[in-house]
């Protein structure tokens, strides 16, 4: 049954191409190990994207490269050390606790605290016609500028994903209007206000962010926060 699910997720990738990556999903309890073999770009596009959260609440956007019942291999983040306790968020705010057992560049291996049932884990991620699973939203708090017509609004970002952003803004008449969002270290993002409620607005991007853009942006935020914390600690001493 699980093999059928994986084949359906492979979309247009041929059996021969997918067989070369048959270790991407495994029911073993072993933690995936690093490999020099490059994953086919078409397969990379369908691999689940997840959020890694450390004990100090730092968030990292990652792509699952290999996964087994006992752990997984992530790529897209760096700077988190081995032996760090973390949680992996897998849709609907389900958090799986684990520990980083190895790192290599922007890849790392995670050992789950307990064995995971992969059939259950990916049951709600089946690709159906006209539907794709909702990508993870990163809970962030930072300043941004939103341009609506000729007016500029200084706003506070609440969360962000590949396809949109939620901000605090005082313009209750903004629904349906085209906007341009400017956030430090990101390209200007054009979009449209989808909803407004209680001082918050949801904006959908005209052109979604790529995995690389959002992952790099989050990594920069973590680096800056760590540097500021280090400076504060030195001053305190």
PDB file of C-alpha atoms in Angstrom:
ATOM      1  CA  UNK A   1       0.000   0.000   0.000  1.00  0.00           C
ATOM      2  CA  UNK A   2       2.757   2.419   0.915  1.00  0.00           C
ATOM      3  CA  UNK A   3       4.647   1.636  -2.274  1.00  0.00           C
ATOM      4  CA  UNK A   4       1.536   2.634  -4.223  1.00  0.00           C
ATOM      5  CA  UNK A   5       1.362   5.923  -2.362  1.00  0.00           C
ATOM      6  CA  UNK A   6       4.986   6.707  -3.184  1.00  0.00           C
ATOM      7  CA  UNK A   7       4.483   5.843  -6.855  1.00  0.00           C
ATOM      8  CA  UNK A   8       1.499   8.184  -7.032  1.00  0.00           C
ATOM      9  CA  UNK A   9       3.600  10.958  -5.538  1.00  0.00           C
ATOM     10  CA  UNK A  10       6.216  10.464  -8.240  1.00  0.00           C
ATOM     11  CA  UNK A  11       3.892  12.079 -10.802  1.00  0.00           C
ATOM     12  CA  UNK A  12       5.588  11.852 -14.215  1.00  0.00           C
ATOM     13  CA  UNK A  13       8.913  10.417 -13.081  1.00  0.00           C
ATOM     14  CA  UNK A  14       9.547   7.064 -14.803  1.00  0.00           C
ATOM     15  CA  UNK A  15       9.941   3.798 -12.863  1.00  0.00           C
ATOM     16  CA  UNK A  16      13.637   3.610 -13.750  1.00  0.00           C
ATOM     17  CA  UNK A  17      14.269   7.155 -12.530  1.00  0.00           C
ATOM     18  CA  UNK A  18      12.379   6.565  -9.299  1.00  0.00           C
ATOM     19  CA  UNK A  19      14.066   3.213  -8.668  1.00  0.00           C
ATOM     20  CA  UNK A  20      17.417   5.034  -8.543  1.00  0.00           C
ATOM     21  CA  UNK A  21      16.032   6.957  -5.554  1.00  0.00           C
ATOM     22  CA  UNK A  22      14.248   4.033  -3.876  1.00  0.00           C
ATOM     23  CA  UNK A  23      15.949   4.789  -0.549  1.00  0.00           C
ATOM     24  CA  UNK A  24      14.179   8.155  -0.272  1.00  0.00           C
ATOM     25  CA  UNK A  25      11.365   6.421   1.636  1.00  0.00           C
ATOM     26  CA  UNK A  26      12.103   3.430   3.846  1.00  0.00           C
ATOM     27  CA  UNK A  27      10.242   1.546   6.563  1.00  0.00           C
ATOM     28  CA  UNK A  28      13.504   0.676   8.322  1.00  0.00           C
ATOM     29  CA  UNK A  29      14.395   2.292  11.615  1.00  0.00           C
ATOM     30  CA  UNK A  30      17.856   3.400  10.451  1.00  0.00           C
ATOM     31  CA  UNK A  31      18.693   7.097  10.229  1.00  0.00           C
ATOM     32  CA  UNK A  32      19.474   8.026   6.576  1.00  0.00           C
ATOM     33  CA  UNK A  33      23.153   8.663   5.969  1.00  0.00           C
ATOM     34  CA  UNK A  34      24.740  11.378   3.787  1.00  0.00           C
ATOM     35  CA  UNK A  35      25.485  10.536   0.156  1.00  0.00           C
ATOM     36  CA  UNK A  36      27.262  12.274  -2.674  1.00  0.00           C
ATOM     37  CA  UNK A  37      24.550  11.171  -5.099  1.00  0.00           C
ATOM     38  CA  UNK A  38      22.448  14.126  -6.303  1.00  0.00           C
ATOM     39  CA  UNK A  39      18.674  13.847  -6.239  1.00  0.00           C
ATOM     40  CA  UNK A  40      16.907  14.364  -9.569  1.00  0.00           C
ATOM     41  CA  UNK A  41      15.437  17.895  -9.697  1.00  0.00           C
ATOM     42  CA  UNK A  42      12.005  16.563 -10.659  1.00  0.00           C
ATOM     43  CA  UNK A  43      12.020  14.348  -7.586  1.00  0.00           C
ATOM     44  CA  UNK A  44      13.293  17.195  -5.398  1.00  0.00           C
ATOM     45  CA  UNK A  45      10.239  19.240  -6.351  1.00  0.00           C
ATOM     46  CA  UNK A  46       7.797  16.692  -4.893  1.00  0.00           C
ATOM     47  CA  UNK A  47       9.662  15.948  -1.678  1.00  0.00           C
ATOM     48  CA  UNK A  48       7.890  17.341   1.384  1.00  0.00           C
ATOM     49  CA  UNK A  49       9.066  20.627   2.841  1.00  0.00           C
ATOM     50  CA  UNK A  50       9.083  20.807   6.610  1.00  0.00           C
ATOM     51  CA  UNK A  51       9.982  23.106   9.484  1.00  0.00           C
ATOM     52  CA  UNK A  52      12.729  22.322  11.998  1.00  0.00           C
ATOM     53  CA  UNK A  53      12.381  23.952  15.421  1.00  0.00           C
ATOM     54  CA  UNK A  54      15.120  24.003  18.045  1.00  0.00           C
ATOM     55  CA  UNK A  55      14.642  24.214  21.813  1.00  0.00           C
ATOM     56  CA  UNK A  56      15.295  27.973  21.697  1.00  0.00           C
ATOM     57  CA  UNK A  57      12.394  28.327  19.177  1.00  0.00           C
ATOM     58  CA  UNK A  58      14.655  29.055  16.186  1.00  0.00           C
ATOM     59  CA  UNK A  59      12.946  27.920  12.960  1.00  0.00           C
ATOM     60  CA  UNK A  60      14.561  26.481   9.830  1.00  0.00           C
ATOM     61  CA  UNK A  61      12.834  25.648   6.561  1.00  0.00           C
ATOM     62  CA  UNK A  62      14.078  22.306   5.218  1.00  0.00           C
ATOM     63  CA  UNK A  63      13.416  19.810   2.452  1.00  0.00           C
ATOM     64  CA  UNK A  64      13.137  16.143   3.361  1.00  0.00           C
ATOM     65  CA  UNK A  65      15.630  14.294   1.179  1.00  0.00           C
ATOM     66  CA  UNK A  66      15.475  10.825   2.744  1.00  0.00           C
ATOM     67  CA  UNK A  67      13.087   9.501   5.385  1.00  0.00           C
ATOM     68  CA  UNK A  68      12.686   6.255   7.293  1.00  0.00           C
ATOM     69  CA  UNK A  69      10.618   5.127  10.249  1.00  0.00           C
ATOM     70  CA  UNK A  70      13.575   5.904  12.502  1.00  0.00           C
ATOM     71  CA  UNK A  71      14.653   9.302  11.202  1.00  0.00           C
ATOM     72  CA  UNK A  72      15.248  11.516   8.224  1.00  0.00           C
ATOM     73  CA  UNK A  73      17.803  13.483   6.240  1.00  0.00           C
ATOM     74  CA  UNK A  74      17.146  17.173   5.692  1.00  0.00           C
ATOM     75  CA  UNK A  75      18.740  19.700   3.392  1.00  0.00           C
ATOM     76  CA  UNK A  76      18.509  23.455   3.180  1.00  0.00           C
ATOM     77  CA  UNK A  77      19.845  24.562   6.533  1.00  0.00           C
ATOM     78  CA  UNK A  78      23.211  24.955   8.233  1.00  0.00           C
ATOM     79  CA  UNK A  79      24.548  26.165  11.561  1.00  0.00           C
ATOM     80  CA  UNK A  80      22.586  23.780  13.789  1.00  0.00           C
ATOM     81  CA  UNK A  81      25.033  21.521  15.602  1.00  0.00           C
ATOM     82  CA  UNK A  82      24.955  17.758  16.035  1.00  0.00           C
ATOM     83  CA  UNK A  83      23.398  16.419  19.263  1.00  0.00           C
ATOM     84  CA  UNK A  84      20.888  19.288  19.282  1.00  0.00           C
ATOM     85  CA  UNK A  85      17.363  18.332  20.374  1.00  0.00           C
ATOM     86  CA  UNK A  86      14.787  19.493  17.835  1.00  0.00           C
ATOM     87  CA  UNK A  87      11.206  19.061  16.638  1.00  0.00           C
ATOM     88  CA  UNK A  88      10.106  18.453  13.052  1.00  0.00           C
ATOM     89  CA  UNK A  89       6.743  19.995  12.119  1.00  0.00           C
ATOM     90  CA  UNK A  90       4.822  17.867   9.630  1.00  0.00           C
ATOM     91  CA  UNK A  91       1.530  19.548   8.753  1.00  0.00           C
ATOM     92  CA  UNK A  92      -1.402  20.413  11.027  1.00  0.00           C
ATOM     93  CA  UNK A  93       1.169  21.505  13.640  1.00  0.00           C
ATOM     94  CA  UNK A  94       2.150  17.891  14.339  1.00  0.00           C
ATOM     95  CA  UNK A  95       5.601  17.995  15.920  1.00  0.00           C
ATOM     96  CA  UNK A  96       7.921  14.991  15.979  1.00  0.00           C
ATOM     97  CA  UNK A  97      10.753  15.165  18.543  1.00  0.00           C
ATOM     98  CA  UNK A  98      14.228  14.011  17.607  1.00  0.00           C
ATOM     99  CA  UNK A  99      17.968  14.634  17.807  1.00  0.00           C
ATOM    100  CA  UNK A 100      20.505  15.697  15.180  1.00  0.00           C
ATOM    101  CA  UNK A 101      23.009  12.843  14.906  1.00  0.00           C
ATOM    102  CA  UNK A 102      25.179  14.142  12.031  1.00  0.00           C
ATOM    103  CA  UNK A 103      25.688  17.275   9.922  1.00  0.00           C
ATOM    104  CA  UNK A 104      27.339  17.801   6.557  1.00  0.00           C
ATOM    105  CA  UNK A 105      27.242  21.232   4.920  1.00  0.00           C
ATOM    106  CA  UNK A 106      23.574  22.216   4.616  1.00  0.00           C
ATOM    107  CA  UNK A 107      22.390  18.648   5.296  1.00  0.00           C
ATOM    108  CA  UNK A 108      21.757  16.836   8.560  1.00  0.00           C
ATOM    109  CA  UNK A 109      20.504  13.502   9.871  1.00  0.00           C
ATOM    110  CA  UNK A 110      17.719  13.381  12.452  1.00  0.00           C
ATOM    111  CA  UNK A 111      16.953  10.430  14.721  1.00  0.00           C
ATOM    112  CA  UNK A 112      13.340  10.359  15.933  1.00  0.00           C
ATOM    113  CA  UNK A 113      12.807   9.842  19.661  1.00  0.00           C
ATOM    114  CA  UNK A 114      10.300   7.113  18.742  1.00  0.00           C
ATOM    115  CA  UNK A 115       9.645   5.120  15.561  1.00  0.00           C
ATOM    116  CA  UNK A 116       7.195   6.869  13.222  1.00  0.00           C
ATOM    117  CA  UNK A 117       4.463   5.223  11.130  1.00  0.00           C
ATOM    118  CA  UNK A 118       5.159   6.704   7.683  1.00  0.00           C
ATOM    119  CA  UNK A 119       1.851   5.499   6.243  1.00  0.00           C
ATOM    120  CA  UNK A 120      -0.003   7.552   8.829  1.00  0.00           C
ATOM    121  CA  UNK A 121       2.407  10.482   8.579  1.00  0.00           C
ATOM    122  CA  UNK A 122       1.928  10.965   4.834  1.00  0.00           C
ATOM    123  CA  UNK A 123      -1.711   9.894   4.637  1.00  0.00           C
ATOM    124  CA  UNK A 124      -2.867  13.536   4.368  1.00  0.00           C
ATOM    125  CA  UNK A 125      -0.169  14.476   1.830  1.00  0.00           C
ATOM    126  CA  UNK A 126      -1.480  12.455  -1.124  1.00  0.00           C
ATOM    127  CA  UNK A 127      -1.426  14.506  -4.310  1.00  0.00           C
ATOM    128  CA  UNK A 128      -4.943  14.895  -5.690  1.00  0.00           C
ATOM    129  CA  UNK A 129      -6.101  16.672  -8.835  1.00  0.00           C
ATOM    130  CA  UNK A 130      -6.194  20.402  -8.184  1.00  0.00           C
ATOM    131  CA  UNK A 131      -4.856  20.077  -4.628  1.00  0.00           C
ATOM    132  CA  UNK A 132      -1.407  20.302  -3.074  1.00  0.00           C
ATOM    133  CA  UNK A 133      -0.619  20.128   0.651  1.00  0.00           C
ATOM    134  CA  UNK A 134      -0.339  23.482   2.380  1.00  0.00           C
ATOM    135  CA  UNK A 135       3.322  24.452   2.792  1.00  0.00           C
ATOM    136  CA  UNK A 136       4.610  25.185   6.288  1.00  0.00           C
ATOM    137  CA  UNK A 137       4.211  28.690   7.630  1.00  0.00           C
ATOM    138  CA  UNK A 138       7.119  30.224   9.482  1.00  0.00           C
ATOM    139  CA  UNK A 139       6.184  32.188  12.585  1.00  0.00           C
ATOM    140  CA  UNK A 140       8.259  35.351  12.392  1.00  0.00           C
ATOM    141  CA  UNK A 141       8.057  38.842  13.804  1.00  0.00           C
ATOM    142  CA  UNK A 142       9.813  41.539  11.820  1.00  0.00           C
ATOM    143  CA  UNK A 143       9.182  44.890  10.192  1.00  0.00           C
ATOM    144  CA  UNK A 144       8.195  45.406   6.559  1.00  0.00           C
ATOM    145  CA  UNK A 145       6.793  48.050   4.246  1.00  0.00           C
ATOM    146  CA  UNK A 146       3.592  47.516   2.272  1.00  0.00           C
ATOM    147  CA  UNK A 147       2.828  49.827  -0.643  1.00  0.00           C
ATOM    148  CA  UNK A 148      -0.867  50.154  -1.500  1.00  0.00           C
ATOM    149  CA  UNK A 149      -1.503  52.518  -4.436  1.00  0.00           C
ATOM    150  CA  UNK A 150       0.673  55.546  -3.562  1.00  0.00           C
ATOM    151  CA  UNK A 151       0.670  55.006   0.178  1.00  0.00           C
ATOM    152  CA  UNK A 152       3.356  53.200   2.187  1.00  0.00           C
ATOM    153  CA  UNK A 153       2.424  51.380   5.385  1.00  0.00           C
ATOM    154  CA  UNK A 154       4.932  50.311   8.004  1.00  0.00           C
ATOM    155  CA  UNK A 155       3.718  46.871   9.136  1.00  0.00           C
ATOM    156  CA  UNK A 156       4.714  43.978  11.337  1.00  0.00           C
ATOM    157  CA  UNK A 157       5.018  40.515   9.766  1.00  0.00           C
ATOM    158  CA  UNK A 158       3.296  37.700  11.674  1.00  0.00           C
ATOM    159  CA  UNK A 159       4.092  34.686   9.507  1.00  0.00           C
ATOM    160  CA  UNK A 160       5.282  33.857   5.989  1.00  0.00           C
ATOM    161  CA  UNK A 161       5.175  30.911   3.577  1.00  0.00           C
ATOM    162  CA  UNK A 162       6.100  30.328  -0.061  1.00  0.00           C
ATOM    163  CA  UNK A 163       2.804  31.723  -1.292  1.00  0.00           C
ATOM    164  CA  UNK A 164       1.839  34.466   1.118  1.00  0.00           C
ATOM    165  CA  UNK A 165       2.316  36.508   4.257  1.00  0.00           C
ATOM    166  CA  UNK A 166       0.274  37.744   7.222  1.00  0.00           C
ATOM    167  CA  UNK A 167       0.874  41.264   8.510  1.00  0.00           C
ATOM    168  CA  UNK A 168      -0.530  43.690  11.052  1.00  0.00           C
ATOM    169  CA  UNK A 169      -1.866  46.743   9.216  1.00  0.00           C
ATOM    170  CA  UNK A 170      -4.358  49.486  10.061  1.00  0.00           C
ATOM    171  CA  UNK A 171      -5.953  49.813   6.593  1.00  0.00           C
ATOM    172  CA  UNK A 172      -9.319  48.012   6.834  1.00  0.00           C
ATOM    173  CA  UNK A 173     -10.124  48.868   3.192  1.00  0.00           C
ATOM    174  CA  UNK A 174      -7.166  46.970   1.752  1.00  0.00           C
ATOM    175  CA  UNK A 175      -8.945  43.748   0.746  1.00  0.00           C
ATOM    176  CA  UNK A 176      -8.651  43.039  -2.958  1.00  0.00           C
ATOM    177  CA  UNK A 177      -5.983  45.672  -3.543  1.00  0.00           C
ATOM    178  CA  UNK A 178      -2.619  45.026  -5.198  1.00  0.00           C
ATOM    179  CA  UNK A 179       0.410  45.589  -2.973  1.00  0.00           C
ATOM    180  CA  UNK A 180       4.193  45.483  -2.950  1.00  0.00           C
ATOM    181  CA  UNK A 181       5.837  44.134   0.211  1.00  0.00           C
ATOM    182  CA  UNK A 182       9.420  45.052   1.051  1.00  0.00           C
ATOM    183  CA  UNK A 183      11.256  43.012   3.689  1.00  0.00           C
ATOM    184  CA  UNK A 184      14.965  43.282   4.450  1.00  0.00           C
ATOM    185  CA  UNK A 185      17.046  40.633   2.612  1.00  0.00           C
ATOM    186  CA  UNK A 186      14.159  39.599   0.350  1.00  0.00           C
ATOM    187  CA  UNK A 187      13.271  40.795  -3.147  1.00  0.00           C
ATOM    188  CA  UNK A 188      10.213  43.123  -3.370  1.00  0.00           C
ATOM    189  CA  UNK A 189       7.125  40.913  -3.387  1.00  0.00           C
ATOM    190  CA  UNK A 190       4.051  41.827  -5.415  1.00  0.00           C
ATOM    191  CA  UNK A 191       0.735  40.431  -4.281  1.00  0.00           C
ATOM    192  CA  UNK A 192      -2.899  41.019  -3.429  1.00  0.00           C
ATOM    193  CA  UNK A 193      -4.679  41.334  -0.087  1.00  0.00           C
ATOM    194  CA  UNK A 194      -6.931  38.290   0.287  1.00  0.00           C
ATOM    195  CA  UNK A 195      -8.509  39.020   3.680  1.00  0.00           C
ATOM    196  CA  UNK A 196      -8.530  41.468   6.589  1.00  0.00           C
ATOM    197  CA  UNK A 197      -9.621  40.815  10.176  1.00  0.00           C
ATOM    198  CA  UNK A 198      -8.958  42.493  13.520  1.00  0.00           C
ATOM    199  CA  UNK A 199      -6.010  44.543  12.279  1.00  0.00           C
ATOM    200  CA  UNK A 200      -4.374  41.721  10.349  1.00  0.00           C
ATOM    201  CA  UNK A 201      -4.264  41.074   6.635  1.00  0.00           C
ATOM    202  CA  UNK A 202      -3.438  38.019   4.537  1.00  0.00           C
ATOM    203  CA  UNK A 203      -1.504  38.727   1.337  1.00  0.00           C
ATOM    204  CA  UNK A 204      -1.055  36.237  -1.504  1.00  0.00           C
ATOM    205  CA  UNK A 205       2.097  36.631  -3.609  1.00  0.00           C
ATOM    206  CA  UNK A 206       1.797  36.980  -7.389  1.00  0.00           C
ATOM    207  CA  UNK A 207       5.002  34.953  -7.724  1.00  0.00           C
ATOM    208  CA  UNK A 208       5.678  32.496  -4.884  1.00  0.00           C
ATOM    209  CA  UNK A 209       8.994  32.464  -3.097  1.00  0.00           C
ATOM    210  CA  UNK A 210      11.271  29.553  -3.924  1.00  0.00           C
ATOM    211  CA  UNK A 211      12.428  27.085  -1.297  1.00  0.00           C
ATOM    212  CA  UNK A 212      15.981  28.457  -1.602  1.00  0.00           C
ATOM    213  CA  UNK A 213      14.859  32.084  -1.108  1.00  0.00           C
ATOM    214  CA  UNK A 214      12.809  31.427   2.000  1.00  0.00           C
ATOM    215  CA  UNK A 215      15.286  28.982   3.547  1.00  0.00           C
ATOM    216  CA  UNK A 216      18.195  31.407   3.031  1.00  0.00           C
ATOM    217  CA  UNK A 217      16.165  34.300   4.463  1.00  0.00           C
ATOM    218  CA  UNK A 218      15.317  32.321   7.598  1.00  0.00           C
ATOM    219  CA  UNK A 219      18.952  31.260   8.009  1.00  0.00           C
ATOM    220  CA  UNK A 220      20.045  34.903   7.856  1.00  0.00           C
ATOM    221  CA  UNK A 221      17.502  35.826  10.521  1.00  0.00           C
ATOM    222  CA  UNK A 222      18.809  33.071  12.805  1.00  0.00           C
ATOM    223  CA  UNK A 223      22.416  34.223  12.250  1.00  0.00           C
ATOM    224  CA  UNK A 224      21.555  37.850  13.056  1.00  0.00           C
ATOM    225  CA  UNK A 225      19.595  36.833  16.164  1.00  0.00           C
ATOM    226  CA  UNK A 226      22.477  34.638  17.350  1.00  0.00           C
ATOM    227  CA  UNK A 227      24.979  37.458  16.786  1.00  0.00           C
ATOM    228  CA  UNK A 228      22.835  39.907  18.747  1.00  0.00           C
ATOM    229  CA  UNK A 229      22.437  37.428  21.595  1.00  0.00           C
ATOM    230  CA  UNK A 230      26.189  36.881  21.690  1.00  0.00           C
ATOM    231  CA  UNK A 231      26.830  40.631  21.830  1.00  0.00           C
ATOM    232  CA  UNK A 232      24.289  40.989  24.652  1.00  0.00           C
ATOM    233  CA  UNK A 233      25.934  38.184  26.628  1.00  0.00           C
ATOM    234  CA  UNK A 234      29.377  39.775  26.270  1.00  0.00           C
ATOM    235  CA  UNK A 235      28.061  43.153  27.412  1.00  0.00           C
ATOM    236  CA  UNK A 236      26.334  41.531  30.352  1.00  0.00           C
ATOM    237  CA  UNK A 237      29.605  39.979  31.513  1.00  0.00           C
TER     238      UNK A 237
END
